[in-house]
XYZ file of C-alpha atoms in Angstrom:
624
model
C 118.600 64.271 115.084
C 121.880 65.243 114.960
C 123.023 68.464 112.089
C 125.821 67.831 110.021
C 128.262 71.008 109.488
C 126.802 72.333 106.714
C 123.068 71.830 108.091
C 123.915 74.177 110.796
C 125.984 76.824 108.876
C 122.430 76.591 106.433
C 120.288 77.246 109.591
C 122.575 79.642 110.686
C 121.949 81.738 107.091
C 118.171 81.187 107.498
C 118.071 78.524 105.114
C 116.985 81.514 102.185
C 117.369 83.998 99.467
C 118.288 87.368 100.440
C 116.023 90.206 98.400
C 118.840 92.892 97.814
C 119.770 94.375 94.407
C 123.542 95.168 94.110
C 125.172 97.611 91.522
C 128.329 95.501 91.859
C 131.852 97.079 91.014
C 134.715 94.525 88.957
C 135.935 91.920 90.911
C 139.430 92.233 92.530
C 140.176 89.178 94.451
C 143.691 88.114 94.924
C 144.975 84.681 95.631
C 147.089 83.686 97.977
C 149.282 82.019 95.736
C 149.070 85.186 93.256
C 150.653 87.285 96.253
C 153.258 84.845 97.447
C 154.471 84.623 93.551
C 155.208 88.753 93.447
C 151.942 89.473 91.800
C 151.433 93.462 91.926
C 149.694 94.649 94.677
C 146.326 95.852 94.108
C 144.638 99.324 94.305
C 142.592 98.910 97.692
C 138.458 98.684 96.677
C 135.815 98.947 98.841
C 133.236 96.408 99.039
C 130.082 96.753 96.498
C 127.604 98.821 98.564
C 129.122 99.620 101.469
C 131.755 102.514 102.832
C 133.950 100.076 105.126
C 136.505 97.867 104.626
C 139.527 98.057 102.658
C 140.984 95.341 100.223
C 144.224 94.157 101.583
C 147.255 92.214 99.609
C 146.688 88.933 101.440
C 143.645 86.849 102.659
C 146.109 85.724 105.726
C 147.084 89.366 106.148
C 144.405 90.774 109.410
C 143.023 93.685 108.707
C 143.188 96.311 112.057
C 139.806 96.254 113.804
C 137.030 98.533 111.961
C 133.482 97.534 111.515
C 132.480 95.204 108.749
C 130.751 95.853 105.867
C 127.155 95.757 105.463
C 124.633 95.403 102.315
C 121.157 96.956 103.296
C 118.107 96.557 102.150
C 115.553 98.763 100.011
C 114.321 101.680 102.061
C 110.865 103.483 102.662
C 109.965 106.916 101.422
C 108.197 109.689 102.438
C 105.023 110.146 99.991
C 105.420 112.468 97.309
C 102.159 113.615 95.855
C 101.304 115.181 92.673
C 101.101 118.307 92.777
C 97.952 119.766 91.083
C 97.952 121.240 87.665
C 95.707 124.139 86.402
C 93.212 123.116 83.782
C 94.402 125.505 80.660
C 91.154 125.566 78.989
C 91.400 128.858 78.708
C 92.757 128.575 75.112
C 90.022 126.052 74.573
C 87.526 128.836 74.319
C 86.960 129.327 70.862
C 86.414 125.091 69.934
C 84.222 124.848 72.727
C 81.986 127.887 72.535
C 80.185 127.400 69.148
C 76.893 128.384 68.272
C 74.909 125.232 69.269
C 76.353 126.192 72.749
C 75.482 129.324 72.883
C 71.950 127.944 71.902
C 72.193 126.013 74.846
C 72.660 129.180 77.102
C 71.197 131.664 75.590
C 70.927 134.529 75.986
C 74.506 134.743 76.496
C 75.726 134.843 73.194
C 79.250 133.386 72.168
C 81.099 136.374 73.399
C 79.486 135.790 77.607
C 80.331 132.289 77.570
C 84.036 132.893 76.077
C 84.869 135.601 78.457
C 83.704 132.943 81.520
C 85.763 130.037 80.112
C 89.024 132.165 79.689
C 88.684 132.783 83.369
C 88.105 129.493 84.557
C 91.237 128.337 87.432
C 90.477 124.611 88.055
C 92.856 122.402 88.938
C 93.501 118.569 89.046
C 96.077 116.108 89.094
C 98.359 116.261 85.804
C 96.945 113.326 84.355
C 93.250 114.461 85.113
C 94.368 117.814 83.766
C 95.574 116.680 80.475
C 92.689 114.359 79.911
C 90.432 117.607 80.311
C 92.010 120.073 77.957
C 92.218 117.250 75.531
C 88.400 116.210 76.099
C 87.260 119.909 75.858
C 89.581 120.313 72.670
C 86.889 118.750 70.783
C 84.112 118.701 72.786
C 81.073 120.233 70.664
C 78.547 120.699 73.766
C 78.542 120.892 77.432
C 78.379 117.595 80.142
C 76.985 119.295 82.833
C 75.186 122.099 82.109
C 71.482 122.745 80.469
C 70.532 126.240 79.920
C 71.376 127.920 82.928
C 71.291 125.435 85.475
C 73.046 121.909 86.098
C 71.283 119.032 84.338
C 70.068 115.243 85.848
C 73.357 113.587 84.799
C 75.586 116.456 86.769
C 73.723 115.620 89.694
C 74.058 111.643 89.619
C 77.641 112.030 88.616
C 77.706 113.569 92.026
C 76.008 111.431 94.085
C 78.475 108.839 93.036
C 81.879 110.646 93.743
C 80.065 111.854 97.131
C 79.482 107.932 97.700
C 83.408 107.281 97.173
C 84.257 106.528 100.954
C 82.142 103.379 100.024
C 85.051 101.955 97.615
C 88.010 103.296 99.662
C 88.182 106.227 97.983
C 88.054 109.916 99.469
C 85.229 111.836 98.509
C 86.940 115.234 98.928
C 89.363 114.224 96.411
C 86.277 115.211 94.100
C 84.593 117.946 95.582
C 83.209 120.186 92.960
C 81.689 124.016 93.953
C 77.395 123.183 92.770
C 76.109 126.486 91.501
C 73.341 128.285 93.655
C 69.962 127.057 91.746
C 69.063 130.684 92.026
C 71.142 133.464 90.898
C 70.509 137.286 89.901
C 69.415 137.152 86.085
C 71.148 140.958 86.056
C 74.683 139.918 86.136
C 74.761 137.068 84.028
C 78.530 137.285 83.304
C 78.695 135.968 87.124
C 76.332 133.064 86.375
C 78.293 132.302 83.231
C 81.099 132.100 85.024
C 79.979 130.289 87.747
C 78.780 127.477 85.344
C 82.153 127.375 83.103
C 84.109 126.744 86.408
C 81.295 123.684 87.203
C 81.690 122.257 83.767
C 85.534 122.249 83.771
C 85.626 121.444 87.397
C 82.831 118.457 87.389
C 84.795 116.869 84.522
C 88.448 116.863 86.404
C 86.760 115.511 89.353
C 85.226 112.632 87.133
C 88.620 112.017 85.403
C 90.163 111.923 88.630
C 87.844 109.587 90.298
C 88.218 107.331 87.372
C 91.817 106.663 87.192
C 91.480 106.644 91.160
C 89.227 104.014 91.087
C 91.028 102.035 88.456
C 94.558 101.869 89.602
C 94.389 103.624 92.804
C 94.984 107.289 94.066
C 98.912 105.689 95.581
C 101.411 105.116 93.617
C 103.039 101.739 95.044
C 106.200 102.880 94.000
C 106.673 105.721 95.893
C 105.955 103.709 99.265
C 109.728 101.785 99.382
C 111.899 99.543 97.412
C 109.881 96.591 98.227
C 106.528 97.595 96.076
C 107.092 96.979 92.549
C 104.228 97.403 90.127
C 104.039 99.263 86.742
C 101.202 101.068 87.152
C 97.873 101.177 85.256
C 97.160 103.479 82.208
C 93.978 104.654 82.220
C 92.360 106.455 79.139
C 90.992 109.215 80.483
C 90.115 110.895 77.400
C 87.681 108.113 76.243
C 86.418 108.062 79.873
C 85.204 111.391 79.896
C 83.812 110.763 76.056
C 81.957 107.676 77.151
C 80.383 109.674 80.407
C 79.407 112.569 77.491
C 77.422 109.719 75.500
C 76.071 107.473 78.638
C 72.522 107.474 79.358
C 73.918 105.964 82.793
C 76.349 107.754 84.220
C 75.972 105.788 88.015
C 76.836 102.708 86.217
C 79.767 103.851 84.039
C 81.413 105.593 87.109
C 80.871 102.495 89.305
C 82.403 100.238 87.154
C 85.495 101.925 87.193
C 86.358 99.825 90.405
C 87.502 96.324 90.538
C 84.702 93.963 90.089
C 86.438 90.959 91.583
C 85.019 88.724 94.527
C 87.492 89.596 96.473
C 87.290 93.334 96.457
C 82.888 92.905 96.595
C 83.971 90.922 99.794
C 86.222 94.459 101.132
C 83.665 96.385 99.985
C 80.853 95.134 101.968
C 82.547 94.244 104.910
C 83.773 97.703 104.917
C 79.867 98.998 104.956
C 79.277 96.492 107.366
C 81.363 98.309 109.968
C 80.963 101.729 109.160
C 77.394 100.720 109.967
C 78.191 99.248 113.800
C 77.914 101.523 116.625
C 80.816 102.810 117.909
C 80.159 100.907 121.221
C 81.869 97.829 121.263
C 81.625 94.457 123.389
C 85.564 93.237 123.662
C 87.329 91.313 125.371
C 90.193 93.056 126.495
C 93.490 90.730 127.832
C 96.745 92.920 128.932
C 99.282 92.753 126.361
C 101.823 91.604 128.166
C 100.545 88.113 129.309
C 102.110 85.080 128.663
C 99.923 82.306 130.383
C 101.741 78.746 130.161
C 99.847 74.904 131.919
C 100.192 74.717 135.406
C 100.659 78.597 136.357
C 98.278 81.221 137.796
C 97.199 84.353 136.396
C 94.260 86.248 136.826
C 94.134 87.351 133.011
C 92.342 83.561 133.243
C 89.094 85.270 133.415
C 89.729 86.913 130.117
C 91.120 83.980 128.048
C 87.827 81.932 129.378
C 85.183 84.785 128.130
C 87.630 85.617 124.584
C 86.408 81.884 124.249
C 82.681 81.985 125.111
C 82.747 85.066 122.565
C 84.792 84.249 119.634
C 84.897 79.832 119.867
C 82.379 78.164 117.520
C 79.200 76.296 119.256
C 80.888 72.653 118.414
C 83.588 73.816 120.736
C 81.557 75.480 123.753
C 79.362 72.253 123.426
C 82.878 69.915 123.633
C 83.424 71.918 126.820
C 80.445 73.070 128.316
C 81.593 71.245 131.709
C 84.614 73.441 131.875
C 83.003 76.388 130.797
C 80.636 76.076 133.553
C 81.847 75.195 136.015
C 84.860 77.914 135.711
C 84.421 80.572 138.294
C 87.099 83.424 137.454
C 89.740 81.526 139.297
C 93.117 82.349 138.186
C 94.645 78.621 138.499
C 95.251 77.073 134.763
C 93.930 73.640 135.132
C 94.324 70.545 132.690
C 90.899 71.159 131.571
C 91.201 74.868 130.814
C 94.403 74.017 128.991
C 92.565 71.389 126.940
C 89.698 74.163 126.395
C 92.441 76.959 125.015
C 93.925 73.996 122.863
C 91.209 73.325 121.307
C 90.515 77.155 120.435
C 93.515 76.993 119.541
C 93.520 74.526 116.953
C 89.738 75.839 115.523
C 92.093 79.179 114.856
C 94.964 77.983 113.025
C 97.105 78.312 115.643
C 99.607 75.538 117.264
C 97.483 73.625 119.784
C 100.129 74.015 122.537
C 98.334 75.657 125.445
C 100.586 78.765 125.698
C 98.575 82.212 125.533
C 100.135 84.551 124.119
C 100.168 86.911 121.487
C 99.171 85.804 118.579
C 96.382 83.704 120.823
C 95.504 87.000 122.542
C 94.292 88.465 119.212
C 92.234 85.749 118.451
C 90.273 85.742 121.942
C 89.842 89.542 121.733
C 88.775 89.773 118.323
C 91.633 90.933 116.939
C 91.146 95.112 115.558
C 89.093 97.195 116.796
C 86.335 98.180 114.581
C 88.294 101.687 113.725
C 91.807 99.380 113.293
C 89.701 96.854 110.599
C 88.290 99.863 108.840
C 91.652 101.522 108.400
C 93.165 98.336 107.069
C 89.980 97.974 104.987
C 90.714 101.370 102.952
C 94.182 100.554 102.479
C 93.398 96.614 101.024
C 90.882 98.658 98.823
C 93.480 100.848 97.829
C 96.185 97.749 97.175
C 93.609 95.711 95.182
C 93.354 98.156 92.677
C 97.487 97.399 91.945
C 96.361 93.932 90.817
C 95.091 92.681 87.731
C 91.307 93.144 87.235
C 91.108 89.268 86.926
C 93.783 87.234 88.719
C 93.574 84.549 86.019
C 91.225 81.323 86.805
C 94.510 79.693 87.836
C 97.462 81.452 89.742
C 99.206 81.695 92.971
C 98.648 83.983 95.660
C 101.114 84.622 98.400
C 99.376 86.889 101.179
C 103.044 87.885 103.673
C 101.119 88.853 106.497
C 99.022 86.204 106.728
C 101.883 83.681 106.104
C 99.859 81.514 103.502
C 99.976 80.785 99.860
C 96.836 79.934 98.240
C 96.763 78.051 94.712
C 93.786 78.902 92.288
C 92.555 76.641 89.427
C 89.354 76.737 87.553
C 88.207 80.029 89.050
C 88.849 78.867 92.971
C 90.786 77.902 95.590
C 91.953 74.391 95.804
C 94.605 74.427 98.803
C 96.309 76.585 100.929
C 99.619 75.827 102.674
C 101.770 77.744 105.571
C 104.597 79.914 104.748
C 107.735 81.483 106.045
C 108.476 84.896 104.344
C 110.910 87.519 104.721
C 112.044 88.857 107.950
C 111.514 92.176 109.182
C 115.001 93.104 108.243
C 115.205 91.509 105.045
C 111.249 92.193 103.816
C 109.762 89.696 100.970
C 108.912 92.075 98.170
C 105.120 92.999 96.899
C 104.779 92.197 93.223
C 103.505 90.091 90.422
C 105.062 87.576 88.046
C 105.066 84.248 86.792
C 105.565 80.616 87.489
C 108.278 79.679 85.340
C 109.829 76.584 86.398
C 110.234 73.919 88.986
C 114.317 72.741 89.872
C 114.624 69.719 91.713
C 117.807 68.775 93.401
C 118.400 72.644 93.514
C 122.075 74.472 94.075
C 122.037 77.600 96.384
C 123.375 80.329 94.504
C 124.486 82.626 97.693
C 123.167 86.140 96.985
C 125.872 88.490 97.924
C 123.988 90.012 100.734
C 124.515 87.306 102.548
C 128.155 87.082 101.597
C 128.929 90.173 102.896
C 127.130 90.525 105.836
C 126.910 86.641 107.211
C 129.806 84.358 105.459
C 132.795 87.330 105.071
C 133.225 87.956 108.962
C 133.665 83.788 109.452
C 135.772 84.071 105.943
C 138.069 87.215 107.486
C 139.015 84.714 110.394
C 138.906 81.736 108.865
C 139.338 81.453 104.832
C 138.490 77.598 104.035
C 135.191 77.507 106.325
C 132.955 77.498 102.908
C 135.287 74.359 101.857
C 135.171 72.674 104.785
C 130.943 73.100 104.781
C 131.094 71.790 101.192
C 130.144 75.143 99.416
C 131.683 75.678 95.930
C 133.412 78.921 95.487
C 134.380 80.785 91.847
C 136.263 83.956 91.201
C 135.311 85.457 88.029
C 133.467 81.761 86.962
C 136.887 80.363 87.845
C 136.236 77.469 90.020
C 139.118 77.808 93.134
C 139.312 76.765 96.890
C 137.692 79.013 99.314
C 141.129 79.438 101.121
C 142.586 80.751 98.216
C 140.349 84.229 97.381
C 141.149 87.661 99.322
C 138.023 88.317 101.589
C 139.505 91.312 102.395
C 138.840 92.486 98.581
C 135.860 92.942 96.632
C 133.170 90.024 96.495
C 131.763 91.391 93.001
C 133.468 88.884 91.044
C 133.039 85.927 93.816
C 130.061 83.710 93.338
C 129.283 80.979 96.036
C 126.739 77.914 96.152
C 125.483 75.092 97.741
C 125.409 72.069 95.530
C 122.271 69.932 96.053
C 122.322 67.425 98.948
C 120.151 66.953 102.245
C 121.124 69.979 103.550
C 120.922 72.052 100.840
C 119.024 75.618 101.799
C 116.816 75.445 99.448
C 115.513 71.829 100.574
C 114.352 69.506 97.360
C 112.687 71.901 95.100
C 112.231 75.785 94.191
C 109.696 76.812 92.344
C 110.643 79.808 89.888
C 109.297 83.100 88.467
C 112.342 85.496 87.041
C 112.191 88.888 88.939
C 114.846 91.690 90.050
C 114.738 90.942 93.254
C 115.530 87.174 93.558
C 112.434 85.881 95.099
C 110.820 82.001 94.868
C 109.360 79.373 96.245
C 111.433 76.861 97.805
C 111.672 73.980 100.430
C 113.477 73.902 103.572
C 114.629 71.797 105.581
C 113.887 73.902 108.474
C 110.206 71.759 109.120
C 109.691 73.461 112.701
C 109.108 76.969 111.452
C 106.083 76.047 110.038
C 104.582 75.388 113.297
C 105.235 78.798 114.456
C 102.711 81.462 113.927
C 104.487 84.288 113.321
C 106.451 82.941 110.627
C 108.199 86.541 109.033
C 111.923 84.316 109.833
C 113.640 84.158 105.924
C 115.921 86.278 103.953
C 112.995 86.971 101.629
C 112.221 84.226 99.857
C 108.788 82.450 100.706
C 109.463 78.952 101.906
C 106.370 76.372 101.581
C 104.916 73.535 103.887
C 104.247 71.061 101.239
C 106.791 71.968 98.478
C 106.190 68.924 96.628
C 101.989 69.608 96.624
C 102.651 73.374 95.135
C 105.110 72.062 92.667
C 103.069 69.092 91.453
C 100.184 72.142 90.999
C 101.665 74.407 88.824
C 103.759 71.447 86.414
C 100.164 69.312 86.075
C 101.424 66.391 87.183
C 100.830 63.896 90.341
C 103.055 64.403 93.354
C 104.289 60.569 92.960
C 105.692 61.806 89.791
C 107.597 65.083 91.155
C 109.045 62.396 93.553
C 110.513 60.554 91.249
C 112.210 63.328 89.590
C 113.823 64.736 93.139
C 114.234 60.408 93.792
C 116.833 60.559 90.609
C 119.101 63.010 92.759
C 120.006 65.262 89.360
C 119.847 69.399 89.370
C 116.807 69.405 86.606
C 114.857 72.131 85.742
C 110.884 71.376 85.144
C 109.396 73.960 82.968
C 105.838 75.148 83.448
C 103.772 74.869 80.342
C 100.640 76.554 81.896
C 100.013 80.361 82.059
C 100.339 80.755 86.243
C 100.335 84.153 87.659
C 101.845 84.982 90.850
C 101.205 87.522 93.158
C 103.488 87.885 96.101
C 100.987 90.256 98.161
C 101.004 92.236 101.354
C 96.931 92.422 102.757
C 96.505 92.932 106.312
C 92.735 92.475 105.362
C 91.273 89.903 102.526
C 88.321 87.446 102.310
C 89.185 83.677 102.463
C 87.490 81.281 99.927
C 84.402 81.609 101.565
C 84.645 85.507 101.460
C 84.703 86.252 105.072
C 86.618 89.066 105.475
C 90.206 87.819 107.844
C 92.616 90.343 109.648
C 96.499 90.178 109.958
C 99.446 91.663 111.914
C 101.302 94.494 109.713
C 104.320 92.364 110.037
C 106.030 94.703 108.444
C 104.492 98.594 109.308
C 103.515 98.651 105.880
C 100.076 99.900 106.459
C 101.246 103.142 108.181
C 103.098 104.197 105.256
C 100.127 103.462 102.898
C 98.430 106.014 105.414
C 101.059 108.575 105.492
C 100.499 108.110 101.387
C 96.781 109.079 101.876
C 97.547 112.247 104.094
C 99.659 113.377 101.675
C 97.696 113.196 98.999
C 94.901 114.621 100.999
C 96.970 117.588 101.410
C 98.246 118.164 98.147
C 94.792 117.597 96.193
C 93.669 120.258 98.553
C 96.111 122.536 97.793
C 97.794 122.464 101.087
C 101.447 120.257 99.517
């Protein structure tokens, strides 16, 4: 089918939203007609965001060759820790040393036990700090300690923060110094001092592991511009009160960690690998091959065993005669093609016959077992950003896998493809909610895209948005494309698509408010869907079956969203229902039947989640 002009200038933007945040200056956009009339010329302005490119008097006046301006993107950072804090309890001598503590160690007396808290130098994180000097404020007897000697609950306590590895956590993070059970009864000053340090030091590392294991040890934030959580506030305080009073501390502390399905379902696969031998059975296929019908290529060999390894039985049985009778030659025959296709299609991928990369990784397995287990701990670490409960009904966008999964009544009810942001212009990771469903929708054009894609076409040629039917406004002012200075500032310049088969934004977007411009939205772009890696948009998450998602979330039949885009108005739906969404990055997460799937890090993200945890490491061991 042939494009029309404004279907191809909409292909050539990507057909999307652009995710960048601009701290715009006023506008200052001549007309033409204004500077043929003797209007004052104006101060030269640079464009919002960028250091290039000068306003000049006239749109028809060419500006001498220097680069164009550009609008980037958010950026990643390197990790910045916490530093830790020293646990002043110190001060908290005299509150916590009473006489039914100095019961509890006699013979010290209140004067021992006072001189060996006053010299106690634990540290912590500032929040587990805090929480400690508050706890022990109050605190009328000792957690830890019985007499002379650690008591029962000191030693489950930990057991379980030696056991963290097996929630993603790192149990060094909560390493406490156990007092010797033996010590010399002559120089009990030592042993008092010894136990004071255990007591204050045993509590941080509890108050640590609990806010760890309730909103995770990374602050999303500090990753890049593209994580965007408010974090979760954990009461320490009534933690460590509530391990003081339990008769169980194993279950208290282990209940600190999401109880969801989904994070069970990273938890035990997790175990289950740490528990393989290191010795592993793949199939390994160079990296480089691109196998196509009809050629030769003796990576063959490979593709044929990835299928005898990872295909299902119904498969191997639809093929057995190729299977057998295949003898390591390197010539791709019909019905070797017809075998791959069919793996193919069992794997989600387009049944086309091509190997190649994203086909590779399915006939080798994909990660290695070390590769899974790393993007294990860092899915661990994510889930804890999320809301303990999800909500029985809610959307779930997962980027790397390029799906979006809707939830109602407690489970999944479809899935559909997706095209998300690409590399260079990254969908975000955050939560929100479904607000409303526009038919018929305009294309507001974000300015990223009017700077960096539409202005060097606009330089050269002013009326190309009129021509392509795009409506332009200076300052709300509706006026001709031709007639603004797109040598000026663009602040003030707003430019859409108005709704029509071409439209970007295809029949419907499906909206949740954020800072960063993000939705759901069709496209007319149908063939990206059948790609398989998919990362292709300007950030916004197109969907396969636009019209299924949006007749979801309103509660009404997808007839009846027809006829509403059939009446060929710009209406806005709202959504009565509750509907969380999380737009999510997880390069590991179960599917509804809690098998554990792995993705490409489309976007690096996992190495900066582990340059997070090495810096952490270091500074919780002093070393930042």
């Amino acid at each position: 089918m042939k494009l029309t002009k404004t279907a191809m200038l909409a292909a050539t933007l990507a057909l999307s939203c652009a995710t960048i945040s601009l701290h715009a200056t006023p506008a200052n956009a001549l007309t033409v007609m204004e500077w043929l009339n003797g209007k004052k010329k104006q101060k030269a302005e640079p464009l919002p965001g960028v250091t290039t490119g000068v306003a000049l008097p006239g749109a028809e006046t060419k500006q001498a060759a220097k680069p164009l301006p550009r609008v980037t993107g958010p950026r990643y950072y390197t990790y910045k820790a916490d530093a830790l804090k020293r646990v002043a309890v110190d001060t908290l001598a005299d509150p916590v040393v009473t006489s039914s503590i100095s019961a509890d160690v006699a013979p010290a007396g209140d004067a021992g036990v006072r001189a060996a808290f006053s010299t106690v130098d634990v540290r912590a994180t500032p929040d587990a700090a805090k929480a400690v000097e508050t706890f022990y404020g109050t605190q009328r007897k000792f957690v830890w300690i019985d007499g002379t000697g650690i008591n029962d609950k000191a030693k489950t306590a930990i057991a379980v923060l030696a056991d963290a590895a097996s929630v993603g956590l790192d149990p060094w993070d909560y390493a406490v110094k156990i007092p010797a059970e033996s010590f010399d009864g002559a120089d009990m000053n030592a042993r008092y001092s010894e136990l004071a340090a255990f007591e204050v030091g045993l509590s941080a590392a509890v108050a640590t592991y609990v806010q760890d294991a309730v909103r995770g040890r990374i602050d999303p934030n500090r990753i890049s511009g593209y994580h965007d959580f408010k974090r979760k506030e954990v009461n320490l305080v009534a933690a460590l009160k509530n391990v003081a009073m339990s008769s169980n501390v194993r279950g208290y502390l282990e209940s600190r960690s999401p109880a969801s399905g989904d994070f069970r379902a990273l938890k035990a696969e997790l175990a289950k690998l740490r528990a393989e031998t290191s010795g592993e059975d793949r199939v390994v296929i160079a990296e480089d091959t691109l196998l196509k019908p009809g050629q030769s290529n003796p990576e063959l060999a490979n593709v044929v065993k990835g299928i005898v390894k990872h295909g299902s039985d119904a498969l191997k049985t639809d093929h057995s005669l190729a299977i057998a009778t295949y003898k390591d030659t390197p010539e791709y025959t019909p019905e070797l093609v017809a075998l791959v296709e069919a793996f193919q299609k069992e794997n989600g991928l387009k049944p086309d016959g091509v190997v190649g990369k994203a086909s590779i990784r399915k006939l080798t397995g994909g990660d290695s077992v070390a590769d899974k287990i790393a993007k294990l701990e860092v899915a661990l670490e994510q889930a804890r950003w999320l809301p303990v409960d999800l909500g029985a009904r809610h959307v779930f966008i997962n980027q790397p896998a390029f799906q979006v999964y809707y939830h109602e009544d407690g489970a999944e009810k479809f899935s559909m493809r997706t095209v998300v942001g690409s590399k260079s212009n990254q969908t975000y990771f955050f939560e929100d909610k479904v607000q409303t469903v526009e038919v018929n929708p305009y294309w507001g054009v974000p300015q990223s895209i009017i700077i960096n894609e539409m202005l060097p076409k606009l330089r050269n040629d002013p009326s190309y948005l009129d021509r392509m039917g795009y409506e332009v406004a200076v300052g709300g002012r509706a006026v001709a494309s031709s007639s603004v200075n797109w040598y000026g500032s663009t602040a003030g310049v707003s430019v859409r698509q108005p709704p029509s088969g071409d439209n970007a934004l295809g029949e419907l977007k499906i909206l949740f408010p954020n800072s960063h411009a993000i939705y759901m939205h069709d496209t007319p772009s149908k063939s990206f869907f059948k790609r398989d890696m998919r990362a292709l948009s300007h950030g916004c998450v197109r969907l396969a079956e636009p019209r299924k998602m949006a007749a979801a979330v309103l509660g009404i039949s997808e007839a009846e969203v027809g006829k509403e885009i059939a009446a060929g108005r710009n209406k806005a739906l709202n959504v009565k229902a509750d509907i969380p969404i999380y737009i999510a990055y997880f390069t590991a997460w179960p599917n509804k039947d809690g098998v554990v799937e792995y993705f490409d890090d489309v976007y690096d993200r996992d190495s900066y989640m582990r340059k997070a945890f090495t810096a952490t490491q270091k500074a919780r061991q002093g070393e930042g």
